[in-house]
Tab-separated table of C-alpha atoms and ligand atoms in Angstrom:
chain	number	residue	atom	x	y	z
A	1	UNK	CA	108.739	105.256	108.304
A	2	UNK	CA	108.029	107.052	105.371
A	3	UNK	CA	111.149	106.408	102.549
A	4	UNK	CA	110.481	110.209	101.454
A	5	UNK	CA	111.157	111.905	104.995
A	6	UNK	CA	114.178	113.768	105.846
A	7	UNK	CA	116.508	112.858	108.999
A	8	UNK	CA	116.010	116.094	110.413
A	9	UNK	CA	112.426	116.701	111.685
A	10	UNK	CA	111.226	115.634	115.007
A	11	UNK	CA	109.972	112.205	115.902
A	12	UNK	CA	106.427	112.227	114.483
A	13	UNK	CA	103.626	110.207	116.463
A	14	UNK	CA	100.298	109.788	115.583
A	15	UNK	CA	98.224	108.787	119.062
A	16	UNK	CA	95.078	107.170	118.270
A	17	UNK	CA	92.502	107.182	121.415
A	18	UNK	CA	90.335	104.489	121.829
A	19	UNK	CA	86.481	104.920	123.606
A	20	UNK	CA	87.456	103.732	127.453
A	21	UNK	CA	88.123	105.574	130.091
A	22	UNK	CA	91.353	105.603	130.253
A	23	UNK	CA	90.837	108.363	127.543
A	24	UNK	CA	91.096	110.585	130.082
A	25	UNK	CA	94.564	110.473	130.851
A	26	UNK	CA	95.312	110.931	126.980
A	27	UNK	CA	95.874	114.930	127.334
A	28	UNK	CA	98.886	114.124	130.051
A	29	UNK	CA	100.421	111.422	127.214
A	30	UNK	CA	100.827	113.912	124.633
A	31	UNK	CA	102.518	116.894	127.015
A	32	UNK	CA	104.535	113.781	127.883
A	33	UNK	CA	105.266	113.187	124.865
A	34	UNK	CA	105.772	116.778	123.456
A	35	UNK	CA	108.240	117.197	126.364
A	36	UNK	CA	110.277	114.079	125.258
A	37	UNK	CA	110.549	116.006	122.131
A	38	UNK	CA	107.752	114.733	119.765
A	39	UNK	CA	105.506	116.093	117.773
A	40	UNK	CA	101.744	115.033	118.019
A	41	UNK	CA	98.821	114.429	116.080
A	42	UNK	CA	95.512	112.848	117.512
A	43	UNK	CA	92.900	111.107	116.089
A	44	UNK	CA	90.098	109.553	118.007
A	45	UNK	CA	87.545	106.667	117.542
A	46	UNK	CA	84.221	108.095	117.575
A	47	UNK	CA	83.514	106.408	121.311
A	48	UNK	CA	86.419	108.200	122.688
A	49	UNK	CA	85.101	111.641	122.072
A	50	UNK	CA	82.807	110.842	125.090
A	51	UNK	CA	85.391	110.174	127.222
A	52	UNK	CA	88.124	113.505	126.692
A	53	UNK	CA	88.084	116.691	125.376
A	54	UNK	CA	89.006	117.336	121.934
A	55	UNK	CA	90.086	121.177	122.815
A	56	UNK	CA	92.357	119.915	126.092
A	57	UNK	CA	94.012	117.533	122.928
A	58	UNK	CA	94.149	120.590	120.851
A	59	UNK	CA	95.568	122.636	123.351
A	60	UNK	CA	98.454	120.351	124.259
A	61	UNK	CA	99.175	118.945	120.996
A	62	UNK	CA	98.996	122.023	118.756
A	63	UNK	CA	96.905	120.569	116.511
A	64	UNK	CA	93.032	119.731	115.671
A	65	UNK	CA	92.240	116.125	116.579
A	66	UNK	CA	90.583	114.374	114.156
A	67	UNK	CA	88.066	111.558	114.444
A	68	UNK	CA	86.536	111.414	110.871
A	69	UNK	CA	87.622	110.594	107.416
A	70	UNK	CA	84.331	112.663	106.146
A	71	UNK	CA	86.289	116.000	107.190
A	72	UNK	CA	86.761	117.917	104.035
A	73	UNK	CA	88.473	120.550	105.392
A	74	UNK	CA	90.988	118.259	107.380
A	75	UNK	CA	91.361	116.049	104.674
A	76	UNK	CA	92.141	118.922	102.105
A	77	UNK	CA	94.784	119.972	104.289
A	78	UNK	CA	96.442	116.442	105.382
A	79	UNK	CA	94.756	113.470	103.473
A	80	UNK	CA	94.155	110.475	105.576
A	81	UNK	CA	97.082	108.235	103.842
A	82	UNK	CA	99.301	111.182	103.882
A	83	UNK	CA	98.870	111.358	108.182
A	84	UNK	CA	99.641	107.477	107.643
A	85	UNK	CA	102.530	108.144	105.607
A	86	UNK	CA	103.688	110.956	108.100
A	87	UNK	CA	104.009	109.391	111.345
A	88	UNK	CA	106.832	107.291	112.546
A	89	UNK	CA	105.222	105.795	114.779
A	90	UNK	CA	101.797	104.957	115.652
A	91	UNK	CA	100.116	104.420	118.749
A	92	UNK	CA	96.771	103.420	120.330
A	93	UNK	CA	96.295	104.239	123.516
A	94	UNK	CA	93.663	103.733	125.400
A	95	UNK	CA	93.312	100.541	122.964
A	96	UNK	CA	89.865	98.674	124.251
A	97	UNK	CA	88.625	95.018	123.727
A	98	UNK	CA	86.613	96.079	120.576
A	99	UNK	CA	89.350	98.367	119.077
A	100	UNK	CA	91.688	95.444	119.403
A	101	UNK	CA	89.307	93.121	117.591
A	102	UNK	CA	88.957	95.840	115.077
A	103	UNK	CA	92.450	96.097	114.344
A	104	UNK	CA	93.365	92.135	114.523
A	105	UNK	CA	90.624	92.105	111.901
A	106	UNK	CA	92.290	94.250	110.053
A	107	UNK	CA	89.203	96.925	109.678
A	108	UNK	CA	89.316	100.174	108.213
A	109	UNK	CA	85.858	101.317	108.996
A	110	UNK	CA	87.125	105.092	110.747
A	111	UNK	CA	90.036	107.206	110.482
A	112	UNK	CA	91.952	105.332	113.440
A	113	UNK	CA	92.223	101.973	111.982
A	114	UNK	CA	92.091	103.202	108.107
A	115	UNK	CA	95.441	105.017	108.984
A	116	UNK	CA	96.514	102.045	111.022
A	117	UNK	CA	96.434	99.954	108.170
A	118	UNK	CA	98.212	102.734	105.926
A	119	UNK	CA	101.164	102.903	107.889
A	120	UNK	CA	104.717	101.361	107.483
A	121	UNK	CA	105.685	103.039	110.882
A	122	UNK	CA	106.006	100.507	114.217
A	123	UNK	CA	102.431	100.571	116.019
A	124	UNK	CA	102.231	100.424	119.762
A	125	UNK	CA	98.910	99.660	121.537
A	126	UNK	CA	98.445	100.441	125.070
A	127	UNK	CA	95.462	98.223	126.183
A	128	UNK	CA	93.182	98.974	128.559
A	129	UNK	CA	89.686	97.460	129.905
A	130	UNK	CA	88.375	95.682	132.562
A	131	UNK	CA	89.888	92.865	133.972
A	132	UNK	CA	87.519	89.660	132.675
A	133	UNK	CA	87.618	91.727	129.246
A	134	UNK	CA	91.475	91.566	129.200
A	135	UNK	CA	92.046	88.012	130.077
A	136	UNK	CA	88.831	86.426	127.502
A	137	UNK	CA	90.503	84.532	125.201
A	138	UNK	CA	88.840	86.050	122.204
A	139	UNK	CA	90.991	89.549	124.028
A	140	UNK	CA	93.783	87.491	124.123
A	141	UNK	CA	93.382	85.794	120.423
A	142	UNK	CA	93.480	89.193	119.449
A	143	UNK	CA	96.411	90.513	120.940
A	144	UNK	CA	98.585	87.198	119.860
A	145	UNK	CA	97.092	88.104	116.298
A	146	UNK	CA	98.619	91.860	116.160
A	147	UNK	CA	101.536	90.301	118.066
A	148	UNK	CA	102.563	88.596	114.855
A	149	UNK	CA	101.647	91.354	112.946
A	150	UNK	CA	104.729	92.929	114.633
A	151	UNK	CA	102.586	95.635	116.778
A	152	UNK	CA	103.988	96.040	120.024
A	153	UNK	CA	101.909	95.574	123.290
A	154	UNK	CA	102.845	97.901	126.111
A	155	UNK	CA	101.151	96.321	129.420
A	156	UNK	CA	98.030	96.390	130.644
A	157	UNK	CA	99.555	96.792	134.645
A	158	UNK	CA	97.928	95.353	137.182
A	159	UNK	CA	95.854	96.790	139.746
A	160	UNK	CA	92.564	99.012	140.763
A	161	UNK	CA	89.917	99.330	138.037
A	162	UNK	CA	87.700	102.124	136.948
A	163	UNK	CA	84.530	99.940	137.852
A	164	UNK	CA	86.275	98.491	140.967
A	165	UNK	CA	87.803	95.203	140.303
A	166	UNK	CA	91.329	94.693	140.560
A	167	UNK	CA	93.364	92.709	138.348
A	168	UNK	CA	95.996	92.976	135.302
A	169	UNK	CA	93.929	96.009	132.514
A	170	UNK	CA	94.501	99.242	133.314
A	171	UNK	CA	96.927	101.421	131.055
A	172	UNK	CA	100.082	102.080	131.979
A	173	UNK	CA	100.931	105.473	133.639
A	174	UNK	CA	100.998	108.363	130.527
A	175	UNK	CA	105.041	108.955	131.479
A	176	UNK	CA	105.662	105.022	131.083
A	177	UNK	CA	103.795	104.534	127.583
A	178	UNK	CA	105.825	108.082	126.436
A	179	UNK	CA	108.940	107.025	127.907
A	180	UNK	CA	108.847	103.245	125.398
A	181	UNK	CA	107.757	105.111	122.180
A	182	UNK	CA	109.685	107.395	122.572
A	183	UNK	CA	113.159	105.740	123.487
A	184	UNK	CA	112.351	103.264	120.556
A	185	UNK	CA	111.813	105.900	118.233
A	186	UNK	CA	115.264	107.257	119.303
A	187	UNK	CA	116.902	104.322	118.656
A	188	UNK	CA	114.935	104.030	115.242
A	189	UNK	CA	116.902	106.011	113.300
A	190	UNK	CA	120.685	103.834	113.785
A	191	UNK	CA	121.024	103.643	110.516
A	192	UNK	CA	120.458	107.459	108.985
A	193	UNK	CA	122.676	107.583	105.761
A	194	UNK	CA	124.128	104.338	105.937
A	195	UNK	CA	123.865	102.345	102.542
A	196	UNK	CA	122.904	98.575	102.716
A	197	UNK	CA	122.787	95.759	100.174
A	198	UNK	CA	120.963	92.555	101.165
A	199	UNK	CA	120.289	89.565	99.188
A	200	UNK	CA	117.345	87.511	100.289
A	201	UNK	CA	115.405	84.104	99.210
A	202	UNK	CA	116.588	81.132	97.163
A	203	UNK	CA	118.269	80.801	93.709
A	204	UNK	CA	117.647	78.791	90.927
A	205	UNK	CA	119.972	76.103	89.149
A	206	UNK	CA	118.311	75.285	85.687
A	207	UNK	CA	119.279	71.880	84.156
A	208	UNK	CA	116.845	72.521	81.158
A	209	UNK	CA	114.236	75.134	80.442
A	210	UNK	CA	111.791	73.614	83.301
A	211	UNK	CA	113.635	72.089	85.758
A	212	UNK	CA	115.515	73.274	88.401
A	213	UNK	CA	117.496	72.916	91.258
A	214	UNK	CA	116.430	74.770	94.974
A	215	UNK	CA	115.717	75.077	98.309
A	216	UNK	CA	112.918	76.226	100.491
A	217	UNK	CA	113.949	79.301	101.839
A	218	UNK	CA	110.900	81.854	100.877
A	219	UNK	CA	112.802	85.216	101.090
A	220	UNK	CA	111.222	86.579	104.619
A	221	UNK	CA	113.816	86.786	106.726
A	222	UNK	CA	115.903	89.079	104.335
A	223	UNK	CA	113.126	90.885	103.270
A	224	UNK	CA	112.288	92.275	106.705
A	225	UNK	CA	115.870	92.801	107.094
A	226	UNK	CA	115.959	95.076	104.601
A	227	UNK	CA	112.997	97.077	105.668
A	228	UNK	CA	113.882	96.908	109.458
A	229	UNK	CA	117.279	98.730	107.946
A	230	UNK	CA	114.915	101.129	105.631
A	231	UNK	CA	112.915	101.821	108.976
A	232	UNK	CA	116.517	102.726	110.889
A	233	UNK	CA	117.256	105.329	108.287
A	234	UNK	CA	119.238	103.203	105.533
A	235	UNK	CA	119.091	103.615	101.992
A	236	UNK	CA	118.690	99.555	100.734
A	237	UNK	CA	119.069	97.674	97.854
A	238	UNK	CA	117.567	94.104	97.963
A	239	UNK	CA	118.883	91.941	95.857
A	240	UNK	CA	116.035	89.066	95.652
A	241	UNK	CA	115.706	85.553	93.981
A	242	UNK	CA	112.729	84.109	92.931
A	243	UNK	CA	109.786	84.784	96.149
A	244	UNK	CA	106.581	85.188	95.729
A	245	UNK	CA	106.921	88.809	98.583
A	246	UNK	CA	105.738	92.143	97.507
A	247	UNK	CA	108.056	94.815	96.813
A	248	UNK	CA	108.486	96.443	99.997
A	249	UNK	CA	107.573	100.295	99.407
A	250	UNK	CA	111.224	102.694	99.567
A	251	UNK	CA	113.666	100.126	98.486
A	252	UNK	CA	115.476	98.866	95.280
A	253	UNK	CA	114.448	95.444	94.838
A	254	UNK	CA	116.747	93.366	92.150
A	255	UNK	CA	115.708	90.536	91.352
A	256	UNK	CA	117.617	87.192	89.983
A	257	UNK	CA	117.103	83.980	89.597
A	258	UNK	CA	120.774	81.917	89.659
A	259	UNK	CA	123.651	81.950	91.790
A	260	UNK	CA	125.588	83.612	89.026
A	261	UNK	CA	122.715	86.196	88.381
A	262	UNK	CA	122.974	87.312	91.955
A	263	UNK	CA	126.350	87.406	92.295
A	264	UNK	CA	126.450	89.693	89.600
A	265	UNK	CA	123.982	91.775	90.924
A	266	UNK	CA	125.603	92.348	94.012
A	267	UNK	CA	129.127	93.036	92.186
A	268	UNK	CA	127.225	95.687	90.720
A	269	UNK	CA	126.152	96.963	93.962
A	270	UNK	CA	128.660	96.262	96.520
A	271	UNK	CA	130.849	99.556	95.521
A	272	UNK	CA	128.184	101.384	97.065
A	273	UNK	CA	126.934	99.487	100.076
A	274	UNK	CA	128.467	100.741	103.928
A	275	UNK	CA	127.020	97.215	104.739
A	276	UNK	CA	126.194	93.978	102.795
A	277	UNK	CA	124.114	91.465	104.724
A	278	UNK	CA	124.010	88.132	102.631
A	279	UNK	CA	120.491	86.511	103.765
A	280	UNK	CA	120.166	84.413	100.875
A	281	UNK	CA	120.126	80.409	100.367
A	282	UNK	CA	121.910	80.343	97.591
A	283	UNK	CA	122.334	77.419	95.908
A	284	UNK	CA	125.642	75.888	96.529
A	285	UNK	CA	126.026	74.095	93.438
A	286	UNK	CA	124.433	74.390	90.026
A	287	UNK	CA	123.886	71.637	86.969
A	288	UNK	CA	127.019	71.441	85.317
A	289	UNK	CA	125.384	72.016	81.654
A	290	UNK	CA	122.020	73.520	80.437
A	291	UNK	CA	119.963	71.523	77.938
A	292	UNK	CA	118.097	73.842	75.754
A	293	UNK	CA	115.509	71.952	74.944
A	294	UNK	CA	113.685	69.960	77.772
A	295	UNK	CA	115.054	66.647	78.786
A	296	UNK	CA	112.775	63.265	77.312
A	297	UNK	CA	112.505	60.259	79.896
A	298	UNK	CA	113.935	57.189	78.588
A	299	UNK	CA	111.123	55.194	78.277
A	300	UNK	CA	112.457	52.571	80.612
A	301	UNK	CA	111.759	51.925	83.726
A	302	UNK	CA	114.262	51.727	86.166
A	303	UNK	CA	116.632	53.305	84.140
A	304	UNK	CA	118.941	56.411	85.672
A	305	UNK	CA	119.730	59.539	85.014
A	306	UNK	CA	122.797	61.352	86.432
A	307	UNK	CA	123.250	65.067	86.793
A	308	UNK	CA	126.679	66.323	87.100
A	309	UNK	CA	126.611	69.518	89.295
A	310	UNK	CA	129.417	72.047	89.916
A	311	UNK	CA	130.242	73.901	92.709
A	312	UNK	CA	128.913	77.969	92.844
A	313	UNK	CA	130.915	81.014	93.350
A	314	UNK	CA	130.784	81.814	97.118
A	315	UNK	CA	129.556	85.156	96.559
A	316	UNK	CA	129.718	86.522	100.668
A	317	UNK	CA	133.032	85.488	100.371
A	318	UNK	CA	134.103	87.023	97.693
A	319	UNK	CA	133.024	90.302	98.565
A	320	UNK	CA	134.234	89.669	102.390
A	321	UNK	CA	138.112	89.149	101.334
A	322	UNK	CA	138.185	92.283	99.057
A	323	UNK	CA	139.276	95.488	99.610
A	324	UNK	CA	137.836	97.842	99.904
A	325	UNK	CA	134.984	95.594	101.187
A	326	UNK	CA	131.831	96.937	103.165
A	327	UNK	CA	130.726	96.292	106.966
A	328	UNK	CA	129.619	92.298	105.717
A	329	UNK	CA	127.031	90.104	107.677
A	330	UNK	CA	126.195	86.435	107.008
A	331	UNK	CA	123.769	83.951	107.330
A	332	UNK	CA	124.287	80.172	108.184
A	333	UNK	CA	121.400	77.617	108.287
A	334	UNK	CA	122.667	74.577	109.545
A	335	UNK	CA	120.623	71.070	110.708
A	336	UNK	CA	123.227	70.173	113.439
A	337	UNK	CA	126.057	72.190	115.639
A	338	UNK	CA	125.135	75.167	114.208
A	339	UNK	CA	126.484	77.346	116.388
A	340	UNK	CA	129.809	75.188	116.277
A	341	UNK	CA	129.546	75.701	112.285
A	342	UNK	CA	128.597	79.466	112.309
A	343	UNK	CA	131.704	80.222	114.012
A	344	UNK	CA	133.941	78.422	111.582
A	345	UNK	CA	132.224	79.329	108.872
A	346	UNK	CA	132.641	83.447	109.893
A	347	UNK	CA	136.380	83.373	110.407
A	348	UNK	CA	136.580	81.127	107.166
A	349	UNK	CA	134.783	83.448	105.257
A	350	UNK	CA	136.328	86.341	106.653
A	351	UNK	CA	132.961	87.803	107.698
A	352	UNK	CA	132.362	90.520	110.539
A	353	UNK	CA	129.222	89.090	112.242
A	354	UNK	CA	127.123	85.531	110.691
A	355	UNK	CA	123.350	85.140	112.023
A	356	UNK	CA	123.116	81.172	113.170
A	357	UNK	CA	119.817	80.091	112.554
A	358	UNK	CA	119.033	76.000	113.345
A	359	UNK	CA	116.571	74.766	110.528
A	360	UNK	CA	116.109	71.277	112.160
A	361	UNK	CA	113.144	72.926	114.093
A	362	UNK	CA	110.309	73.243	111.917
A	363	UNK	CA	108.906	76.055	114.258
A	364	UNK	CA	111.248	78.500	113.038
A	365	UNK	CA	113.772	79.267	109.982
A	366	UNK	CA	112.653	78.385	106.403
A	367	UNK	CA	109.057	78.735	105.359
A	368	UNK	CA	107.612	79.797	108.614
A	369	UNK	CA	106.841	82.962	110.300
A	370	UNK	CA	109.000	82.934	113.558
A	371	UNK	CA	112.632	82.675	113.484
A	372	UNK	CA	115.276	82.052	116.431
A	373	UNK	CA	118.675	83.115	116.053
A	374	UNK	CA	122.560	83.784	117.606
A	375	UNK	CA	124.352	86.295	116.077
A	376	UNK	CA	128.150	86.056	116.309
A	377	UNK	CA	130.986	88.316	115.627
A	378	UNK	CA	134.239	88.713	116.851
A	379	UNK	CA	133.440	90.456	120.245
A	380	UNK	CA	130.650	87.791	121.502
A	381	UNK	CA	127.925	85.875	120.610
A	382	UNK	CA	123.922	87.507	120.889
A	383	UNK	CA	121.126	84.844	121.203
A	384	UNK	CA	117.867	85.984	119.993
A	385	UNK	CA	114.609	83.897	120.719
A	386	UNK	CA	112.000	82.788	119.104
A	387	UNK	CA	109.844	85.788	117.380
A	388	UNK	CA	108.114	86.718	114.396
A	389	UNK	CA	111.138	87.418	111.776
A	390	UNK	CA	110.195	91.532	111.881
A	391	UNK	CA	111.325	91.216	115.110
A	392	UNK	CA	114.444	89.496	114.737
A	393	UNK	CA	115.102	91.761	112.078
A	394	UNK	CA	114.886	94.754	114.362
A	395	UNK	CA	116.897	93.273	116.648
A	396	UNK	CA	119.142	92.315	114.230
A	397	UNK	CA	119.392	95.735	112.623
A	398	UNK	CA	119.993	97.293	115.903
A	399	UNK	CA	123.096	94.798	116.933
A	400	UNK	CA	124.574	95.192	113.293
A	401	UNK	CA	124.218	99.337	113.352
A	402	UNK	CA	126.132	99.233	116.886
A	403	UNK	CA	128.697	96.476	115.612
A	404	UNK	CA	129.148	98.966	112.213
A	405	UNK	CA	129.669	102.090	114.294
A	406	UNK	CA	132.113	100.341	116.802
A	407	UNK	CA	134.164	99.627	113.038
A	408	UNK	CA	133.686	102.999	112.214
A	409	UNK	CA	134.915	104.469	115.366
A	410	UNK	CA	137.896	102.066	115.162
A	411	UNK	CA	138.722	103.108	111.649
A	412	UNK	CA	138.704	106.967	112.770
A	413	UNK	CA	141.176	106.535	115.387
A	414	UNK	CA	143.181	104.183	113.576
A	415	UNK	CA	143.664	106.935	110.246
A	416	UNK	CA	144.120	109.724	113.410
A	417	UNK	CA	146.945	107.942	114.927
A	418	UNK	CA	148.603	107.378	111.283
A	419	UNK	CA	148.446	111.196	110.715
B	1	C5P	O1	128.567	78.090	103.303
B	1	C5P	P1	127.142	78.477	103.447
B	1	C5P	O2	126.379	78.459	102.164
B	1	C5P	O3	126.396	77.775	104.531
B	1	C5P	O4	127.227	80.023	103.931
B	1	C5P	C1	126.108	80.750	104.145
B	1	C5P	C2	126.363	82.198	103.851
B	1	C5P	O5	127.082	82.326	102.639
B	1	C5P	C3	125.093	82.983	103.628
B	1	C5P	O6	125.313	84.296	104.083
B	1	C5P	C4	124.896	82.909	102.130
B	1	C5P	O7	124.116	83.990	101.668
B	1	C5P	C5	126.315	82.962	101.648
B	1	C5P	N1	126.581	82.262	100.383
B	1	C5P	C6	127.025	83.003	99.305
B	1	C5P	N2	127.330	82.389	98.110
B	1	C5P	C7	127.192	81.061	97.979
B	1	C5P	C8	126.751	80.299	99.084
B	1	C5P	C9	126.455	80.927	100.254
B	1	C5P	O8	127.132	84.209	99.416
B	1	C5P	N3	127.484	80.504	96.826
């Protein structure tokens, strides 16, 4: 989702057709669409102008299909990266073998994958091909690939082919692949006009001008948290330590490098912030002096050296037993009984919600791509499984913009009923 949109306009998706035969059906998925209140613009691959109609797509989308970025005209009126830039969501449907590859490769080589790979928006492929096609594991490689790109895969369903075999590889029904785009998009925007400050990645505890004290956390997790609460609608402020993550485009990155730097950061911040999710490792204690100059090695072997370190503002906590305090979310990483410790440490910290996340796996957590997680607040406890961290980050976003607006809610009645 593009930062510069308004909340107003209608959901926005641009359906890019792939060269099977499933093509076909593509005029039924945008009316299906449209009716589920939509809007629609169409590009195809060049192969998929065989198979459908560019005027039956103009007719029911309103609007000139495309299928070239060599279109003056087209691209005078709505540049390629702008049509990127201007859908919330994308997706690919009828998505073949070879369009699959293409975009697991990450190809730009026509207007369909070039704006693919220009988007921020969620992409949803609908896949569709013959059976052997589907289940090849060079097919499948390629699906796991876009997978963990955070695309989303709706189907193939099972059943009679085009060329006659039966098996799973046909595209869903039209009404099925409209009814998941559009109900995600829908619950896309949770967090219109909501204000969120997250800190994310490790901190730094200098003992002398080269050597520090830190941990391994690389920033990801908080990092798509804050865009997976950019994409619902918030207005965020990241608060980073030292990653080595891009900016991520439509939010106010901040970055620090010690404990005391980020708490400070976030003081700053906090006054503003509806909700404050504290994702980062920060260091728990820090070198009790600095040495200006860099530390010399005795000379002797054997000999010892012994830091002194003192114990770090707890910054989430700080914030969490203020008042006026924001909506506040924390994060526990624990080796052993996490789940015990993430409850103690949410009602010690005064916290509304803490995501547990087990680091003793080295499949998930710091450093890697996938996370698994429980979130817990004072209604329940939501386990989340293993997935790339984008999608735990959705999720995430989703539970925490439900949890906020129960508050919310609470608070209303509560100032009512004081009246
Ligand atoms: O106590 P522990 O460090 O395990 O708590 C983890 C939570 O507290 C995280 O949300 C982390 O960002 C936050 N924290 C903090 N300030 C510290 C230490 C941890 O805000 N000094």
């Amino acid at each position: 989702m593009s930062a510069m949109q308004s909340d107003t306009h209608l959901m926005r998706i641009l359906l890019g057709i792939g060269g099977g035969i499933a093509a076909y059906k593509t005029p039924s998925l945008v009316r299906d669409m449209r009716s589920r209140g939509a809007e629609i613009a169409v590009v195809l691959t060049e192969n998929a102008r065989r198979f459908v109609a560019e005027t039956a797509l103009q007719a029911v989308s309103g609007r000139k299909p495309r299928s070239t970025l060599w279109d003056a005209d087209a691209e005078a009126a709505m540049g390629h990266i702008e049509l990127a830039r201007w859908a919330d969501a994308v997706l690919i449907a009828p998505a073949t073998a070879n369009l699959l590859a293409r975009l697991a490769a990450g190809l730009a080589d026509d207007l369909l994958t070039t704006a693919r790979l220009a988007t921020t928006a969620p992409v949803y492929v609908a896949p569709a091909m013959n059976t052997r096609m589907w289940l090849h594991p060079a097919t499948q490689r390629n699906v796991e690939c876009l997978r963990a790109d955070g695309v989303t895969v709706l189907g193939p369903a099972d059943g009679e082919q085009a060329c006659g075999e039966f098996g799973p590889g046909r595209m869903l029904a039209p009404e099925q692949i409209a009814d998941a785009v559009v109900a995600a998009l829908r619950t896309q925007r949770v967090l219109a006009g909501v204000r969120v400050l997250v800190t994310a990645g490790p901190t730094r505890e200098f003992l002398d001008p080269v050597r520090f004290i830190s941990n391994r956390s690389s920033g990801r997790q908080g990092f798509a948290l804050a865009e997976a609460a950019r994409d619902a609608g918030a207005q965020v402020t990241l608060v980073a330590g030292p990653v080595q993550l891009p900016a991520p485009a439509g939010i106010d990155r901040i970055d620090v490098v010690s404990a005391e730097k980020m708490k400070a950061a976030v003081a700053t911040h906090v006054h503003t912030a509806d909700i404050f999710v504290s994702v980062a490792a920060v260091a728990d204690y820090r070198p009790t002096e600095f040495y200006a100059q860099k530390l010399k090695k005795s000379g002797r072997n054997g000999s010892e050296m012994h830091v002194l370190l003192e114990e770090n503002d707890d910054i989430v906590g700080s914030i969490a037993t203020a008042e006026p305090r924001p909506f506040v979310v924390g994060f526990a990483a624990e080796t052993q009984n996490a789940l015990a410790y993430g409850r103690e440490k949410r009602l010690r910290k005064n916290m509304d919600a803490i995501v547990v996340n087990d680091v003793s796996d080295q499949a998930i957590g710091f450093d890697s791509a996938d996370n698994a997680v429980t979130l817990i607040h004072d209604g329940g406890e939501v386990a989340l499984q293993k997935m790339p961290k984008a999608a735990i980050a959705r999720r995430l976003i989703e539970e925490i913009a439900a949890l906020y607006a129960a508050r919310a809610a609470r608070k209303h009645t509560a100032r009512k009923r004081d009246r």
